[in-house]
Coordinates of C-alpha atoms in Angstrom, one line a residue:
Chain A
M87 CA 192.6 214.8 40.2
A88 CA 192.1 216.8 43.5
G89 CA 195.1 216.4 45.8
K90 CA 197.6 215.3 43.2
K91 CA 200.8 217.2 42.9
V92 CA 202.3 218.0 39.5
L93 CA 205.7 219.5 38.7
I94 CA 206.1 221.0 35.2
V95 CA 209.7 221.5 34.1
Y96 CA 209.5 224.0 31.4
A97 CA 212.2 225.0 29.0
H98 CA 211.3 227.8 26.6
Q99 CA 212.7 231.4 26.5
E100 CA 209.4 233.1 25.4
P101 CA 206.3 233.1 27.5
R102 CA 204.1 233.8 24.4
S103 CA 205.5 230.8 22.5
F104 CA 203.6 227.7 21.6
N105 CA 205.4 225.8 24.4
G106 CA 204.3 228.6 26.7
S107 CA 200.7 228.0 25.6
L108 CA 201.0 224.3 26.3
K109 CA 202.4 225.0 29.7
R110 CA 199.8 227.6 30.5
V111 CA 196.8 225.4 29.6
A112 CA 198.3 222.5 31.6
V113 CA 198.6 224.7 34.7
E114 CA 195.0 225.9 34.2
E115 CA 193.5 222.4 33.6
L116 CA 195.4 220.8 36.4
N117 CA 194.5 223.6 38.8
R118 CA 190.8 223.2 37.8
Q119 CA 191.0 219.6 38.9
G120 CA 192.3 220.7 42.3
C121 CA 195.9 219.5 41.7
A122 CA 198.8 221.5 43.2
V123 CA 201.0 222.6 40.3
T124 CA 204.5 223.8 40.5
V125 CA 206.4 225.1 37.5
S126 CA 210.2 225.2 37.2
D127 CA 210.6 227.8 34.4
L128 CA 214.3 227.1 33.7
Y129 CA 215.2 230.1 31.5
A130 CA 213.4 232.5 33.9
M131 CA 215.4 230.9 36.7
D132 CA 218.6 231.1 34.6
F133 CA 219.0 227.5 35.7
E134 CA 222.7 226.3 35.7
P135 CA 223.2 223.4 33.3
R136 CA 226.9 222.8 33.9
A137 CA 227.8 219.9 36.3
T138 CA 230.8 221.4 38.2
R139 CA 232.4 221.3 41.6
K140 CA 230.3 224.4 42.5
D141 CA 227.5 221.9 43.0
I142 CA 229.1 220.6 46.1
T143 CA 229.0 223.1 49.0
G144 CA 231.1 221.1 51.6
V145 CA 234.5 219.6 51.5
L146 CA 235.2 217.3 48.5
C147 CA 236.0 213.6 49.0
N148 CA 239.0 214.1 46.8
P149 CA 239.9 217.7 46.0
D150 CA 242.8 216.6 43.8
F151 CA 240.8 214.4 41.5
F152 CA 237.3 215.6 40.8
R153 CA 234.8 213.0 39.8
Y154 CA 231.4 214.6 39.5
G155 CA 229.2 211.5 40.0
V156 CA 231.1 210.4 43.1
E157 CA 231.1 213.8 44.7
A158 CA 227.5 214.5 43.9
Y159 CA 226.5 211.1 45.4
E160 CA 228.4 211.8 48.6
A161 CA 227.1 215.4 48.8
C162 CA 223.5 214.1 48.3
K163 CA 223.9 211.8 51.3
K164 CA 225.4 214.6 53.4
R165 CA 222.8 217.1 52.2
S166 CA 225.6 219.4 51.0
L167 CA 224.5 219.8 47.4
T168 CA 224.0 223.4 46.2
S169 CA 220.6 224.9 47.0
D170 CA 219.3 225.1 43.5
I171 CA 219.7 221.3 43.1
I172 CA 218.1 220.6 46.5
D173 CA 215.2 222.9 45.7
E174 CA 214.5 220.9 42.5
Q175 CA 214.9 217.6 44.2
K176 CA 212.2 218.7 46.8
K177 CA 209.8 219.5 44.0
V178 CA 210.4 216.1 42.3
Q179 CA 210.1 214.3 45.7
E180 CA 206.7 215.9 46.3
A181 CA 205.3 215.4 42.8
D182 CA 203.0 212.5 41.7
L183 CA 203.6 213.5 38.1
V184 CA 206.4 215.4 36.4
I185 CA 205.7 216.9 33.0
F186 CA 208.6 218.1 30.9
Q187 CA 207.6 220.8 28.4
F188 CA 210.2 221.7 25.8
P189 CA 211.0 222.2 22.1
L190 CA 213.0 219.4 20.6
Y191 CA 216.6 220.5 20.1
W192 CA 218.8 218.1 18.2
F193 CA 216.5 215.0 18.8
S194 CA 216.7 215.8 22.6
V195 CA 216.0 218.3 25.3
P196 CA 217.6 221.8 25.2
A197 CA 220.9 222.0 27.1
I198 CA 219.3 223.9 30.0
L199 CA 216.9 221.0 30.6
K200 CA 219.7 218.4 30.0
G201 CA 221.5 220.2 32.8
W202 CA 218.5 219.9 35.0
M203 CA 218.6 216.1 34.4
D204 CA 222.3 215.8 34.9
R205 CA 222.4 217.8 38.1
V206 CA 219.0 217.1 39.8
L207 CA 218.7 213.3 39.1
C208 CA 221.9 212.4 40.9
Q209 CA 222.8 209.1 42.5
G210 CA 221.5 208.9 46.0
F211 CA 218.4 210.9 45.1
A212 CA 217.0 209.4 42.0
F213 CA 218.7 206.0 41.9
D214 CA 221.5 204.0 43.4
V215 CA 223.5 200.9 42.3
P216 CA 221.6 198.7 42.8
G217 CA 218.4 200.6 42.7
F218 CA 217.7 201.6 39.1
Y219 CA 215.2 201.0 36.3
D220 CA 212.2 199.2 37.9
S221 CA 213.7 199.8 41.4
G222 CA 214.8 203.4 40.8
F223 CA 213.9 205.7 43.7
L224 CA 211.2 207.6 41.8
K225 CA 209.3 204.4 41.0
D226 CA 206.0 205.7 42.5
K227 CA 205.9 208.7 40.2
L228 CA 204.7 209.3 36.7
A229 CA 206.7 211.3 34.0
L230 CA 205.4 212.7 30.7
L231 CA 207.4 214.3 27.9
S232 CA 205.4 217.1 26.1
L233 CA 207.4 218.4 23.3
T234 CA 207.2 220.4 20.0
T235 CA 209.2 219.5 16.9
G236 CA 210.5 221.5 13.9
G237 CA 210.1 218.5 11.6
T238 CA 206.7 217.2 10.5
A239 CA 205.0 214.0 11.6
E240 CA 205.9 212.4 8.2
M241 CA 209.6 213.0 8.9
Y242 CA 209.3 211.2 12.2
M243 CA 207.6 208.0 10.8
K244 CA 209.6 204.8 10.7
T245 CA 210.3 205.3 7.1
G246 CA 210.8 209.1 7.3
V247 CA 214.2 210.8 7.0
S248 CA 214.4 211.3 10.8
G249 CA 213.1 207.8 11.7
D250 CA 210.4 206.8 14.2
F251 CA 209.9 209.5 16.9
R252 CA 210.3 206.7 19.5
Y253 CA 213.9 206.4 18.5
F254 CA 214.8 209.8 19.8
L255 CA 212.7 209.4 22.9
W256 CA 214.7 206.3 24.0
P257 CA 217.5 208.1 25.8
L258 CA 215.0 210.3 27.7
Q259 CA 212.2 207.8 28.4
H260 CA 214.2 204.7 29.0
G261 CA 217.8 205.8 29.7
T262 CA 216.9 208.7 32.0
L263 CA 213.3 208.5 33.4
H264 CA 212.8 204.8 33.5
F265 CA 216.3 204.4 34.9
C266 CA 215.2 206.5 37.8
G267 CA 212.1 204.4 38.2
F268 CA 209.5 206.7 36.7
K269 CA 206.5 205.1 35.1
I270 CA 206.2 206.8 31.7
L271 CA 203.0 208.1 30.2
A272 CA 202.7 208.4 26.5
P273 CA 204.5 211.4 25.0
Q274 CA 202.6 214.4 23.9
I275 CA 204.2 215.4 20.6
S276 CA 203.0 218.6 18.9
F277 CA 204.5 218.3 15.4
A278 CA 205.8 221.4 13.6
P279 CA 203.7 224.1 15.2
E280 CA 205.8 226.8 13.4
I281 CA 204.5 225.7 10.0
A282 CA 200.9 224.9 11.2
S283 CA 198.0 227.2 10.7
E284 CA 196.6 229.2 13.6
E285 CA 193.7 226.8 13.6
E286 CA 195.9 223.7 13.7
R287 CA 197.9 225.3 16.5
K288 CA 194.8 225.9 18.5
E289 CA 193.7 222.3 18.0
M290 CA 197.0 221.0 19.2
V291 CA 196.8 223.1 22.4
A292 CA 193.1 222.1 22.9
S293 CA 193.9 218.4 22.5
W294 CA 196.6 218.6 25.2
A295 CA 194.2 220.3 27.6
Q296 CA 191.6 217.7 26.7
R297 CA 194.0 214.8 27.3
L298 CA 194.9 216.2 30.8
K299 CA 191.3 215.9 31.9
T300 CA 191.7 212.1 32.0
I301 CA 195.4 211.9 32.6
W302 CA 195.1 210.2 36.0
K303 CA 193.3 207.3 34.3
E304 CA 196.1 206.6 31.8
E305 CA 198.2 203.5 32.0
P306 CA 202.0 203.8 31.7
I307 CA 203.6 202.7 28.4
L308 CA 206.3 200.0 28.2
C309 CA 209.6 201.5 27.3
T310 CA 212.1 198.6 27.6
P311 CA 213.9 196.8 24.8
P312 CA 213.4 194.9 22.6
W313 CA 209.7 195.8 22.5
Y314 CA 210.5 199.4 22.2
F315 CA 212.1 199.2 18.7
G316 CA 209.5 196.7 17.5
Q317 CA 211.9 193.8 17.6
Chain B
M60 CA 247.9 212.5 8.3
A61 CA 250.1 215.6 7.8
G62 CA 248.2 218.7 7.0
K63 CA 244.8 217.5 8.3
K64 CA 243.0 219.6 10.9
V65 CA 241.3 218.1 13.9
L66 CA 239.0 219.8 16.5
I67 CA 238.5 217.9 19.7
V68 CA 235.5 219.1 21.7
Y69 CA 236.2 217.9 25.2
A70 CA 233.8 217.8 28.1
H71 CA 235.3 216.7 31.4
Q72 CA 235.9 218.6 34.5
E73 CA 239.1 216.8 35.6
P74 CA 242.3 216.9 33.5
R75 CA 243.5 213.7 35.2
S76 CA 240.4 211.8 34.4
F77 CA 240.2 208.9 32.0
N78 CA 238.5 211.2 29.5
G79 CA 241.4 213.5 30.0
S80 CA 243.8 210.7 29.2
L81 CA 241.9 209.8 26.0
K82 CA 242.0 213.5 25.0
R83 CA 245.7 213.7 25.7
V84 CA 246.8 210.7 23.7
A85 CA 244.6 211.8 20.8
V86 CA 246.4 215.2 20.8
E87 CA 249.8 213.5 21.0
E88 CA 249.1 210.9 18.3
L89 CA 247.5 213.4 15.9
N90 CA 250.4 215.9 16.4
R91 CA 252.9 213.1 15.8
Q92 CA 251.2 212.6 12.4
G93 CA 251.6 216.3 11.6
C94 CA 247.9 217.2 12.1
A95 CA 247.0 220.6 13.4
V96 CA 244.9 219.9 16.6
T97 CA 242.7 222.3 18.4
V98 CA 241.0 221.5 21.6
S99 CA 237.8 223.2 22.9
D100 CA 238.0 222.3 26.6
L101 CA 234.4 223.2 27.5
Y102 CA 234.6 223.2 31.3
A103 CA 237.9 225.1 31.3
M104 CA 236.2 227.7 29.0
D105 CA 233.2 227.7 31.3
F106 CA 231.3 227.4 28.0
E107 CA 227.7 228.7 28.1
P108 CA 225.2 226.0 27.4
R109 CA 222.0 228.1 27.5
A110 CA 220.4 229.2 24.2
T111 CA 219.2 232.7 25.0
R112 CA 218.8 236.2 23.5
K113 CA 222.3 237.0 24.8
D114 CA 223.6 234.9 21.8
I115 CA 222.4 237.7 19.4
T116 CA 224.5 240.8 19.6
G117 CA 222.6 243.0 17.2
V118 CA 219.0 244.1 17.0
L119 CA 216.5 241.2 17.2
C120 CA 214.1 240.5 14.3
N121 CA 211.2 240.5 16.8
P122 CA 212.1 241.9 20.2
D123 CA 208.5 241.2 21.4
F124 CA 208.4 237.5 20.6
F125 CA 211.7 235.7 20.9
R126 CA 212.3 232.7 18.8
Y127 CA 215.8 231.3 19.3
G128 CA 216.1 229.4 16.0
V129 CA 214.8 232.3 13.9
E130 CA 217.0 234.9 15.6
A131 CA 220.1 232.7 15.6
Y132 CA 219.6 232.0 11.8
E133 CA 219.3 235.7 11.0
A134 CA 222.2 236.7 13.3
C135 CA 224.3 234.0 11.7
K136 CA 223.7 235.5 8.2
K137 CA 224.4 239.0 9.6
R138 CA 227.5 237.8 11.5
S139 CA 226.0 239.2 14.7
L140 CA 226.2 236.0 16.8
T141 CA 228.0 236.3 20.1
S142 CA 231.8 235.8 19.8
D143 CA 232.0 232.5 21.7
I144 CA 229.7 230.9 19.1
I145 CA 231.6 232.5 16.2
D146 CA 234.9 231.2 17.6
E147 CA 233.6 227.7 17.8
Q148 CA 232.1 227.9 14.3
K149 CA 235.5 229.0 12.9
K150 CA 237.1 225.9 14.5
V151 CA 234.5 223.6 13.0
Q152 CA 234.8 225.3 9.6
E153 CA 238.5 224.7 9.6
A154 CA 238.4 221.1 10.8
D155 CA 238.6 218.0 8.6
L156 CA 237.6 215.9 11.6
V157 CA 235.7 216.7 14.8
I158 CA 236.2 214.4 17.7
F159 CA 233.8 214.7 20.7
Q160 CA 235.3 213.3 23.9
F161 CA 232.9 213.0 26.8
P162 CA 231.5 210.8 29.5
L163 CA 228.0 209.5 28.8
Y164 CA 225.5 211.4 31.0
W165 CA 221.9 210.0 30.8
F166 CA 222.4 208.2 27.5
S167 CA 223.7 211.4 25.9
V168 CA 226.3 214.2 26.1
P169 CA 226.8 216.3 29.3
A170 CA 224.7 219.5 29.2
I171 CA 227.7 221.7 28.6
L172 CA 228.4 219.7 25.3
K173 CA 224.7 219.7 24.5
G174 CA 224.8 223.5 24.7
W175 CA 227.7 223.5 22.3
M176 CA 225.6 221.6 19.8
D177 CA 222.5 223.7 20.4
R178 CA 224.3 227.0 20.0
V179 CA 227.2 226.4 17.6
L180 CA 225.4 224.2 15.0
C181 CA 222.8 226.8 14.1
Q182 CA 220.8 227.1 10.9
G183 CA 222.8 229.1 8.4
F184 CA 226.1 227.7 9.6
A185 CA 225.6 223.9 9.8
F186 CA 222.5 223.4 7.7
D187 CA 219.6 225.2 6.1
V188 CA 216.1 224.1 5.0
P189 CA 216.7 222.6 2.5
G190 CA 220.2 221.7 3.1
F191 CA 220.4 219.0 5.8
Y192 CA 221.3 215.3 6.2
D193 CA 223.4 214.4 3.1
S194 CA 223.3 218.0 1.9
G195 CA 224.1 219.5 5.3
F196 CA 226.7 222.2 5.2
L197 CA 229.4 220.2 7.0
K198 CA 229.2 217.3 4.5
D199 CA 232.9 217.4 3.7
K200 CA 233.9 216.8 7.3
L201 CA 234.2 213.7 9.5
A202 CA 232.8 213.4 13.1
L203 CA 233.6 210.8 15.7
L204 CA 232.1 210.3 19.2
S205 CA 234.6 209.0 21.8
L206 CA 232.9 208.4 25.0
T207 CA 233.1 206.6 28.3
T208 CA 230.2 204.8 30.0
G209 CA 229.3 204.0 33.6
G210 CA 227.5 200.8 32.5
T211 CA 229.3 197.7 31.2
A212 CA 229.4 196.4 27.7
E213 CA 226.9 193.7 28.7
M214 CA 224.4 196.2 29.8
Y215 CA 224.7 197.9 26.3
M216 CA 224.1 194.8 24.3
K217 CA 220.8 194.4 22.4
T218 CA 219.4 192.1 25.1
G219 CA 221.0 194.0 28.0
V220 CA 219.0 196.2 30.4
S221 CA 220.1 199.4 28.6
G222 CA 219.7 198.1 25.1
D223 CA 222.1 198.2 22.2
F224 CA 224.6 201.2 22.5
R225 CA 223.6 202.2 19.0
Y226 CA 220.2 203.2 20.3
F227 CA 221.5 206.0 22.4
L228 CA 223.9 207.1 19.7
W229 CA 221.0 207.7 17.3
P230 CA 220.1 211.3 18.3
L231 CA 223.8 212.3 18.3
Q232 CA 225.0 210.5 15.2
H233 CA 222.0 210.7 13.0
G234 CA 219.8 213.5 14.5
T235 CA 222.6 216.0 15.1
L236 CA 225.8 215.2 13.2
H237 CA 224.4 213.5 10.1
F238 CA 221.7 216.2 10.0
C239 CA 224.5 218.7 9.6
G240 CA 226.1 216.6 6.8
F241 CA 229.0 215.1 8.8
K242 CA 230.2 211.7 7.7
I243 CA 230.3 209.6 10.9
L244 CA 233.2 207.4 11.9
A245 CA 232.6 204.4 14.2
P246 CA 232.2 205.5 17.8
Q247 CA 235.0 204.8 20.2
I248 CA 233.3 203.5 23.4
S249 CA 235.3 202.9 26.5
F250 CA 233.0 200.9 28.7
A251 CA 233.0 201.3 32.5
P252 CA 236.6 202.6 33.0
E253 CA 235.7 203.3 36.7
I254 CA 235.3 199.6 37.5
A255 CA 238.1 198.4 35.2
S256 CA 241.5 197.5 36.5
E257 CA 244.4 199.8 35.9
E258 CA 245.7 197.3 33.3
E259 CA 242.4 197.4 31.4
R260 CA 242.2 201.2 31.5
K261 CA 245.7 201.4 30.0
E262 CA 244.6 199.0 27.3
M263 CA 241.6 201.1 26.4
V264 CA 243.7 204.2 26.2
A265 CA 246.3 202.4 24.1
S266 CA 243.7 201.0 21.7
W267 CA 242.3 204.5 21.1
A268 CA 245.8 205.8 20.3
Q269 CA 246.4 202.8 18.1
R270 CA 243.1 203.4 16.2
L271 CA 244.1 207.0 15.5
K272 CA 247.2 205.9 13.7
T273 CA 245.0 204.7 10.8
I274 CA 242.0 207.0 11.3
W275 CA 242.3 208.6 7.9
K276 CA 241.9 205.3 6.2
E277 CA 238.5 204.6 7.8
E278 CA 235.3 204.6 5.9
P279 CA 232.3 206.3 7.5
I280 CA 229.5 204.2 8.9
L281 CA 225.9 204.2 7.7
C282 CA 223.6 205.8 10.3
T283 CA 220.3 206.1 8.6
P284 CA 217.1 204.2 9.3
P285 CA 215.9 201.5 8.9
W286 CA 219.4 199.9 8.7
Y287 CA 220.4 201.5 11.9
F288 CA 218.1 199.6 14.1
G289 CA 218.6 196.3 12.2
Q290 CA 215.2 196.5 10.6

C-alpha cells in the first residue's frame, strides 16, 4: 500500500539462495505498491550478535558488576547505545511492518538474527516494565515471520516427529514479538525448498509474492495461551 | 560420580552474576565428586556466533553458491572445520553430561549460545539424515538446561501471561538437543533472581548444588509430542 514503510530483516549468507529469492520478490512487490522498503542484510552487514559492554558507549552504571539488561536500558534512555543498535532501532521505529526472512536453524532464528533481537529490542525501546505484551512499545506495528525449513510439512504436523510448527514459533511470535507489542501476521513457511523440485520452489516464491499483494488487508493472528496450543 | 566427564557451556558476561554463581557451585560440586569438568565460557572466549564461510577452512564444495549446512557437513567429514568448532566438538564428544548455564533471552538462549548450537552441532557431528532424534549421534549423552528468568514463576505457569515454561523449552530440549540424540534431564529454572531477596538467591544456588549431588541417579524426561504439551 502506497506510503507504508516496511523493514525486512534478512538473515542468509547467499544472495542467490531461496531465502534471497523470497527477500527479492518481497522488495519488488512492496516497491510496486509504493511502499518504502528497507532491508537489513545481517550477514552482509556482519551484524554483531553478542550482547556485551561494547554496546554501551558511555559510562556504565556499575562498571564492577555488568548487567546487560540494566545497562542497555539506561543507555537507551541516555541515547548512548552503540550506533549499530540505534540504526536498527530507527528502522524499526519508522516501519509499519517488519518482515523477518530466515532459514530455520534449530527450531529458531539463526544466531545472527537472535543477536539482532537480543540487542535491538531492548528495554526502553521495545518495552518497559510495565509496558509489554499488548502494551509493548511497538504495538502499532505489524510483524511477520517468513522462514524456510529443512524438514517437510509432514514432520511439522501435530503428530509429526517435530510437532506442530506453531510450537517452535511460540518463543518468537509470543515471547519476543508480541511481548514488544507487535501485532503478528500469519507466518509464511516455505517447507523444505532444498528437496523440492524447481517447479515447486517457483510456486512457493510466487505464492509469497501473491500474498504480499493483499498483505495490508490481513488481520493479525492470536498468539496467546491457552488458545495457541489448542487447549 | 567419579570418572564422569561434564561440559558446562556458560553464557554470561559477568563472573559475579547469579549465573556465574550457579556455574561456580556446579564446578565445585562436580569436582568434589571426582568428575572431570570443562567450562566453555563463551563471552570470555569471545565465541563467534555467526555461521559463515569462515567456518570452512578448506575448499568449498560450491564457491559460487554458499549453502552453510551442506558446506559444514562436508567440512566436518573432511576435518576442515575451523578450529574453534572442532575444539568444542571434542569437548562435547568427551562429555557424559552437557550443562547449559544461561539467562533466558527472549524465551531462548542468548545469541552467543545460539551460535554455539548453530555451529558446533553440525550435520556429520551431532546427527545425520537419517540419524536424528532417538538415533542422533549424541544419544549416549545427557543434557541439562540451567537457566535464569526475568519473569516470575507465576508468569510461566500454564495460565500465566508467558505460558507454561515448557513451551519455551521445546525448541531447545526437543528441536535441538533431542534431535541430536541427547537424553534430557529436567531443566533447572531459577526464576527471577533479580527481584529475589539475598536469602532466596542463596537458596536457589544451594538447591542447584544439592541437586547435583544425586544428578547421576536421575532419569531423563520425555520431551516428545504430544505428551509434551499435555495433549
